[in-house]
């Protein structure tokens, strides 16, 4: 049982790290999109499309 729970925990941690990386990428894209919008650039729809 111990090995099962540690494998499960490791998988949880890896999944969480993947989610955090994805969230970081999304935030970077969203910030870039908002910056474009604030400057009146044509890329204002990036956030909606993404």
Tab-separated table of N, CA and C in Angstrom:
chain	number	residue	atom	x	y	z
A	1	UNK	N	0.842	-1.198	0.000
A	1	UNK	CA	0.000	0.000	0.000
A	1	UNK	C	0.878	1.249	0.000
A	2	UNK	N	1.979	1.180	0.710
A	2	UNK	CA	2.866	2.343	0.791
A	2	UNK	C	3.363	2.729	-0.610
A	3	UNK	N	3.798	1.752	-1.402
A	3	UNK	CA	4.335	2.077	-2.722
A	3	UNK	C	3.229	2.636	-3.624
A	4	UNK	N	2.028	2.114	-3.471
A	4	UNK	CA	0.917	2.623	-4.278
A	4	UNK	C	0.657	4.089	-3.961
A	5	UNK	N	0.628	4.426	-2.677
A	5	UNK	CA	0.309	5.796	-2.297
A	5	UNK	C	1.426	6.747	-2.710
A	6	UNK	N	2.683	6.298	-2.662
A	6	UNK	CA	3.772	7.190	-3.052
A	6	UNK	C	3.749	7.416	-4.562
A	7	UNK	N	3.397	6.376	-5.329
A	7	UNK	CA	3.289	6.547	-6.774
A	7	UNK	C	2.149	7.503	-7.094
A	8	UNK	N	1.054	7.360	-6.374
A	8	UNK	CA	-0.097	8.245	-6.570
A	8	UNK	C	0.285	9.681	-6.237
A	9	UNK	N	1.015	9.848	-5.135
A	9	UNK	CA	1.433	11.189	-4.721
A	9	UNK	C	2.366	11.802	-5.759
A	10	UNK	N	3.310	10.990	-6.264
A	10	UNK	CA	4.248	11.494	-7.272
A	10	UNK	C	3.485	11.942	-8.518
A	11	UNK	N	2.482	11.159	-8.907
A	11	UNK	CA	1.683	11.523	-10.074
A	11	UNK	C	0.922	12.819	-9.819
A	12	UNK	N	0.393	12.977	-8.609
A	12	UNK	CA	-0.298	14.227	-8.258
A	12	UNK	C	0.640	15.415	-8.399
A	13	UNK	N	1.858	15.262	-7.887
A	13	UNK	CA	2.828	16.362	-7.938
A	13	UNK	C	3.164	16.694	-9.384
A	14	UNK	N	3.391	15.655	-10.211
A	14	UNK	CA	3.731	15.905	-11.610
A	14	UNK	C	2.581	16.592	-12.329
A	15	UNK	N	1.356	16.138	-12.064
A	15	UNK	CA	0.192	16.760	-12.694
A	15	UNK	C	0.089	18.219	-12.282
A	16	UNK	N	0.320	18.475	-10.998
A	16	UNK	CA	0.243	19.850	-10.499
A	16	UNK	C	1.307	20.721	-11.160
A	17	UNK	N	2.523	20.193	-11.306
A	17	UNK	CA	3.588	20.980	-11.934
A	17	UNK	C	3.238	21.284	-13.386
A	18	UNK	N	2.638	20.297	-14.079
A	18	UNK	CA	2.237	20.519	-15.465
A	18	UNK	C	1.183	21.607	-15.534
A	19	UNK	N	0.214	21.558	-14.625
A	19	UNK	CA	-0.842	22.573	-14.602
A	19	UNK	C	-0.253	23.950	-14.340
A	20	UNK	N	0.701	24.022	-13.423
A	20	UNK	CA	1.322	25.316	-13.113
A	20	UNK	C	2.046	25.856	-14.336
A	21	UNK	N	2.769	24.983	-15.056
A	21	UNK	CA	3.462	25.434	-16.270
A	21	UNK	C	2.458	25.937	-17.296
A	22	UNK	N	1.379	25.177	-17.511
A	22	UNK	CA	0.358	25.599	-18.468
A	22	UNK	C	-0.237	26.930	-18.055
A	23	UNK	N	-0.498	27.095	-16.765
A	23	UNK	CA	-1.077	28.345	-16.276
A	23	UNK	C	-0.106	29.493	-16.515
A	24	UNK	N	1.182	29.261	-16.290
A	24	UNK	CA	2.177	30.309	-16.534
A	24	UNK	C	2.159	30.720	-17.997
A	25	UNK	N	2.106	29.733	-18.906
A	25	UNK	CA	2.058	30.045	-20.331
A	25	UNK	C	0.813	30.852	-20.645
A	26	UNK	N	-0.318	30.433	-20.108
A	26	UNK	CA	-1.574	31.126	-20.384
A	26	UNK	C	-1.524	32.560	-19.876
A	27	UNK	N	-0.990	32.745	-18.674
A	27	UNK	CA	-0.899	34.097	-18.107
A	27	UNK	C	0.001	34.965	-18.970
A	28	UNK	N	1.109	34.413	-19.442
A	28	UNK	CA	2.016	35.186	-20.293
A	28	UNK	C	1.301	35.622	-21.567
A	29	UNK	N	0.549	34.715	-22.179
A	29	UNK	CA	-0.196	35.050	-23.394
A	29	UNK	C	-1.259	36.095	-23.093
A	30	UNK	N	-1.960	35.928	-21.974
A	30	UNK	CA	-3.019	36.873	-21.614
A	30	UNK	C	-2.438	38.260	-21.374
A	31	UNK	N	-1.309	38.335	-20.672
A	31	UNK	CA	-0.685	39.639	-20.405
A	31	UNK	C	-0.256	40.284	-21.717
A	32	UNK	N	0.337	39.508	-22.610
A	32	UNK	CA	0.752	40.056	-23.901
A	32	UNK	C	-0.465	40.574	-24.657
A	33	UNK	N	-1.561	39.822	-24.609
A	33	UNK	CA	-2.786	40.246	-25.297
A	33	UNK	C	-3.335	41.533	-24.714
A	34	UNK	N	-3.353	41.639	-23.388
A	34	UNK	CA	-3.866	42.859	-22.757
A	34	UNK	C	-2.973	44.045	-23.087
A	35	UNK	N	-1.655	43.828	-23.128
A	35	UNK	CA	-0.746	44.921	-23.466
A	35	UNK	C	-1.028	45.418	-24.878
A	36	UNK	N	-1.254	44.491	-25.811
A	36	UNK	CA	-1.578	44.880	-27.185
A	36	UNK	C	-2.872	45.680	-27.213
A	37	UNK	N	-3.873	45.216	-26.471
A	37	UNK	CA	-5.164	45.902	-26.452
A	37	UNK	C	-5.006	47.316	-25.923
A	38	UNK	N	-4.222	47.466	-24.860
A	38	UNK	CA	-4.036	48.782	-24.262
A	38	UNK	C	-3.355	49.735	-25.234
A	39	UNK	N	-2.517	49.207	-26.116
A	39	UNK	CA	-1.853	50.051	-27.109
A	39	UNK	C	-2.734	50.217	-28.345
A	40	UNK	N	-3.875	49.546	-28.358
A	40	UNK	CA	-4.760	49.641	-29.514
A	40	UNK	C	-4.276	48.792	-30.672
A	41	UNK	N	-3.476	47.775	-30.377
A	41	UNK	CA	-2.957	46.916	-31.439
A	41	UNK	C	-4.032	45.994	-31.988
A	42	UNK	N	-3.749	45.358	-33.112
A	42	UNK	CA	-4.733	44.475	-33.760
A	42	UNK	C	-4.885	43.136	-33.050
A	43	UNK	N	-4.006	42.831	-32.101
A	43	UNK	CA	-4.001	41.509	-31.471
A	43	UNK	C	-4.871	41.481	-30.221
A	44	UNK	N	-5.843	42.350	-30.124
A	44	UNK	CA	-6.683	42.411	-28.936
A	44	UNK	C	-7.519	41.166	-28.727
A	45	UNK	N	-7.690	40.354	-29.777
A	45	UNK	CA	-8.543	39.173	-29.662
A	45	UNK	C	-7.772	37.939	-29.219
A	46	UNK	N	-6.475	38.062	-29.021
A	46	UNK	CA	-5.658	36.901	-28.641
A	46	UNK	C	-6.241	36.212	-27.420
A	47	UNK	N	-6.617	36.976	-26.417
A	47	UNK	CA	-7.101	36.381	-25.169
A	47	UNK	C	-8.367	35.576	-25.428
A	48	UNK	N	-9.268	36.119	-26.230
A	48	UNK	CA	-10.528	35.430	-26.509
A	48	UNK	C	-10.255	34.154	-27.296
A	49	UNK	N	-9.406	34.245	-28.311
A	49	UNK	CA	-9.116	33.079	-29.143
A	49	UNK	C	-8.436	32.011	-28.315
A	50	UNK	N	-7.492	32.404	-27.479
A	50	UNK	CA	-6.756	31.445	-26.670
A	50	UNK	C	-7.698	30.926	-25.603
